mmCIF file of C-alpha atoms and ligand atoms in Angstrom:
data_model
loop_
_atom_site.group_PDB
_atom_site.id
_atom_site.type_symbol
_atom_site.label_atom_id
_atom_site.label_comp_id
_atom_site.label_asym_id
_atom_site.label_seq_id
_atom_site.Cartn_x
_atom_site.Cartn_y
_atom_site.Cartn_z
ATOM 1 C CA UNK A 1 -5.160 -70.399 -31.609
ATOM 2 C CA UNK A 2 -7.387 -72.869 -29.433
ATOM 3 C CA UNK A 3 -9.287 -71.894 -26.869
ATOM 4 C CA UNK A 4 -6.563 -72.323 -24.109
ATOM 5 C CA UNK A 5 -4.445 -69.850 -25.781
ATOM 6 C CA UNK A 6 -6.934 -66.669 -26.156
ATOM 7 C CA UNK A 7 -7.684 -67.778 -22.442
ATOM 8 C CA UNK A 8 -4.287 -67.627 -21.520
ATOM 9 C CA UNK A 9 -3.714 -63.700 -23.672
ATOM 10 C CA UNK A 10 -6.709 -62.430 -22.261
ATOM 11 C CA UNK A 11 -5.642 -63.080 -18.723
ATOM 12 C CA UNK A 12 -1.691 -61.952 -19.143
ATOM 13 C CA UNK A 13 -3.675 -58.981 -20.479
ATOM 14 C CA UNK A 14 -5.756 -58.433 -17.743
ATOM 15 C CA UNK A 15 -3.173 -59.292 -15.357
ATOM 16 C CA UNK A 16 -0.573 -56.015 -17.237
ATOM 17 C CA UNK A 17 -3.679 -53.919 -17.314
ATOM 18 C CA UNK A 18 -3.839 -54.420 -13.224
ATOM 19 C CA UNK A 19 -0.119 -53.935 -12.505
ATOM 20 C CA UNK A 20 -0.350 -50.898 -14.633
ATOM 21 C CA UNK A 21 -2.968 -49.309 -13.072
ATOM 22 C CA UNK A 22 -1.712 -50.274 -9.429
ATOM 23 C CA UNK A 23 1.946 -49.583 -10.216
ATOM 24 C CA UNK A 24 1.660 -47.088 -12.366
ATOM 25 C CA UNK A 25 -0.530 -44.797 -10.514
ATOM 26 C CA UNK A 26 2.111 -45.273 -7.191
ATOM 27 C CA UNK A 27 5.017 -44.277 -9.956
ATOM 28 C CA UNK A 28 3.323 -41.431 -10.756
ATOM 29 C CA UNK A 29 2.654 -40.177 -7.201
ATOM 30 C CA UNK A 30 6.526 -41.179 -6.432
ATOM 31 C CA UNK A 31 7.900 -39.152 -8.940
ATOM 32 C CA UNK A 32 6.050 -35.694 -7.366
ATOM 33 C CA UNK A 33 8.203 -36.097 -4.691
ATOM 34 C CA UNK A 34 12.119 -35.793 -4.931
ATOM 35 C CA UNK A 35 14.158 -39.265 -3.461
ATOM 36 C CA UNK A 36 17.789 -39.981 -3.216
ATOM 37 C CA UNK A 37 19.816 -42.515 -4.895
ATOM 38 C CA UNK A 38 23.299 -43.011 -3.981
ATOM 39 C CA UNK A 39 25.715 -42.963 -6.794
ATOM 40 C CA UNK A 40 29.586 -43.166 -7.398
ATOM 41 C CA UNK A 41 29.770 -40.057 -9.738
ATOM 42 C CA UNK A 42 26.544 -37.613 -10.388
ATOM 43 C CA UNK A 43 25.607 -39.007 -13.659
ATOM 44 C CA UNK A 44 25.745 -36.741 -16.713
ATOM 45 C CA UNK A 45 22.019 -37.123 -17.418
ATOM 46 C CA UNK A 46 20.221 -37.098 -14.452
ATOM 47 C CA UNK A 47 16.399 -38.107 -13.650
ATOM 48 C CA UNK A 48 14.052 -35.229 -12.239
ATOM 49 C CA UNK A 49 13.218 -35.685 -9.132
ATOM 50 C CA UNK A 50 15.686 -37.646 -7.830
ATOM 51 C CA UNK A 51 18.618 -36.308 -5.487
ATOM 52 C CA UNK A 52 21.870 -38.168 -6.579
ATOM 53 C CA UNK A 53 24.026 -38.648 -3.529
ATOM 54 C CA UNK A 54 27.571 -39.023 -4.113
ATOM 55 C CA UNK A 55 29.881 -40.668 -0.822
ATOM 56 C CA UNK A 56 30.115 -43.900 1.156
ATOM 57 C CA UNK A 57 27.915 -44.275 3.868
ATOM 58 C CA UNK A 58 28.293 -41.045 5.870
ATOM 59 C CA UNK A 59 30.884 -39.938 3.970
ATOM 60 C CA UNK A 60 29.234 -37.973 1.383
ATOM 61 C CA UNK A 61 30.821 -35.514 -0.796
ATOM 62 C CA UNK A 62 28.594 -34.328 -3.185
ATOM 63 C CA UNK A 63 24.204 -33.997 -4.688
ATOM 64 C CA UNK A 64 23.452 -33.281 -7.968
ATOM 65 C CA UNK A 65 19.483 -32.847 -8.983
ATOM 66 C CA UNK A 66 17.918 -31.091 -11.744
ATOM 67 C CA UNK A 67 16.447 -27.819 -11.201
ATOM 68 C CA UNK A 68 12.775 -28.088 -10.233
ATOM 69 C CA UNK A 69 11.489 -25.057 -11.675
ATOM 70 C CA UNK A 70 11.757 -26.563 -15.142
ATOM 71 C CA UNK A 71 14.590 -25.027 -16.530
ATOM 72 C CA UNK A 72 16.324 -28.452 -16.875
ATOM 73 C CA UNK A 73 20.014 -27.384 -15.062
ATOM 74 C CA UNK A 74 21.646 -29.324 -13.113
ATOM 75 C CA UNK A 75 22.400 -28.472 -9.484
ATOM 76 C CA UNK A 76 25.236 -29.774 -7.963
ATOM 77 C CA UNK A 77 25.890 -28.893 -4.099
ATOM 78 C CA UNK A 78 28.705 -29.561 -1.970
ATOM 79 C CA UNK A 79 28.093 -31.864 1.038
ATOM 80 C CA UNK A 80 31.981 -31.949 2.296
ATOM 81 C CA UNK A 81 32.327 -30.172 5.494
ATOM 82 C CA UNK A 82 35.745 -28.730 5.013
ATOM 83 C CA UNK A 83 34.211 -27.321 2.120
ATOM 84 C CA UNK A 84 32.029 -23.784 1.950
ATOM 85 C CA UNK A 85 29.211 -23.323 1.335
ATOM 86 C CA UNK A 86 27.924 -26.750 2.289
ATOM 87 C CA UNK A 87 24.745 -28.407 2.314
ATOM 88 C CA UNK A 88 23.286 -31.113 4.848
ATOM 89 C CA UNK A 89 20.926 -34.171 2.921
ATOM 90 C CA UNK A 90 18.958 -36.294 4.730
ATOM 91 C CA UNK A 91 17.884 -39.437 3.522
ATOM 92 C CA UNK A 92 14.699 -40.366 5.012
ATOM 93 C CA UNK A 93 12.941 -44.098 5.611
ATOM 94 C CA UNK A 94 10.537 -43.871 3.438
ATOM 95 C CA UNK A 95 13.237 -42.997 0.476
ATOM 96 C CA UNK A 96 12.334 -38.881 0.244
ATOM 97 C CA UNK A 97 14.968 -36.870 1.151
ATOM 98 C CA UNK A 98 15.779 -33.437 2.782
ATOM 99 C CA UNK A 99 18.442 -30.695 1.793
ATOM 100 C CA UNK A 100 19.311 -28.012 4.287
ATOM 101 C CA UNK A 101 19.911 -25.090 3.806
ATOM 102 C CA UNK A 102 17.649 -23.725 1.028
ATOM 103 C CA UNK A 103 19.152 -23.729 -2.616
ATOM 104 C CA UNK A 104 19.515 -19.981 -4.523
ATOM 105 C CA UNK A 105 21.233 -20.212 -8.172
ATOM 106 C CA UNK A 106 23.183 -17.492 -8.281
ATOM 107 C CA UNK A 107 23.339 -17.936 -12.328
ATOM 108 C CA UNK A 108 20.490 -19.011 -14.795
ATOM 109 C CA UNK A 109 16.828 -19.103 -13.611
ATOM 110 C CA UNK A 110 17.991 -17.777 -9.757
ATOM 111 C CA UNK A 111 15.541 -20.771 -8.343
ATOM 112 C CA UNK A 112 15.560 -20.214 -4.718
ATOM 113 C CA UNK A 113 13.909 -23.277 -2.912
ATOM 114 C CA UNK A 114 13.830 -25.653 -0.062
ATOM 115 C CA UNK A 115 13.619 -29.078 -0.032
ATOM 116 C CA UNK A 116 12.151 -30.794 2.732
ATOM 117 C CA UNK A 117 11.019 -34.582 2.754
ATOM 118 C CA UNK A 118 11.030 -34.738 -0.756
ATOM 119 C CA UNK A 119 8.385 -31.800 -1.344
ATOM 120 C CA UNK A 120 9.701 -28.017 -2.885
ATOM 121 C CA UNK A 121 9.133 -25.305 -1.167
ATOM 122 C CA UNK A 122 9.594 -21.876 -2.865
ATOM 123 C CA UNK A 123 11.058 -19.501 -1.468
ATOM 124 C CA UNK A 124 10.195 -15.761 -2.761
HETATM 125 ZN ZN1 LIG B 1 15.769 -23.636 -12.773
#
C-alpha cells in the first residue's frame, strides 16, 4: 500500500466516521418520534415508530403501528368514514404525524394513548 492509498483509507474513514456521527445522531432523534409512511397493505412486520398509512391520497382506509408501550402488538385502526369507530391521521410537513382520537386496546396490554405530532401521550 503506497502512501496515496493509506491517505485515501484514512480519509473515507474519517469521512464515515462524520456522516455517522451527523446522521446517525439525527436517526436516532427521528426515531423518538412516530412518522407516517404510506403503504399499499400494512406490512406484516412493521417498524416502531412509524405510522403505516394505507389509501391513495385522501382516500385512506386504514394505520397500522406497533404498540408503543413495548409490548410489540400491532395496532391497526380504521380510517374509513363509513366505518365505526374511526380514527382521523394527520400527516404533518415535517413527516410526524397525528392520530385523533386517542387509542385504548381493549385486549392485551389495554395501552391507552394519544398521539399528537409524532410524540405519545399517556393517557391514565
Ligand atoms: Zn402495548
Amino acid at each position: 500500500m503506497n502512501w496515496l492509498t493509506a491517505l485515501f483509507v484514512w480519509l473515507v474513514r474519517q469521512l464515515t466516521f462524520l456522516a455517522n456521527a451527523i446522521f446517525g445522531r439525527s436517526l436516532e432523534r427521528k426515531t423518538r418520534t412516530f412518522r407516517s409512511v404510506r403503504v399499499e397493505d400494512l406490512p406484516d412486520q412493521p417498524d416502531s415508530f412509524v405510522v403505516y398509512i394505507a389509501g391513495e391520497g385522501p382516500n385512506v382506509w386504514a394505520a397500522g403501528l406497533v404498540c408503543p408501550c413495548g409490548c410489540k402488538e400491532i395496532i391497526e385502526l380504521n380510517l374509513m368514514t363509513q366505518v365505526r369507530p374511526r380514527w382521523r391521521v394527520t400527516e404533518h410537513k415535517n413527516g410526524t404525524v397525528s392520530l385523533e382520537p386517542s387509542v385504548w386496546r381493549r385486549s392485551g396490554c389495554r395501552s391507552h394513548f394519544i398521539l399528537r405530532d409524532g410524540l405519545i401521550h399517556w393517557c391514565r
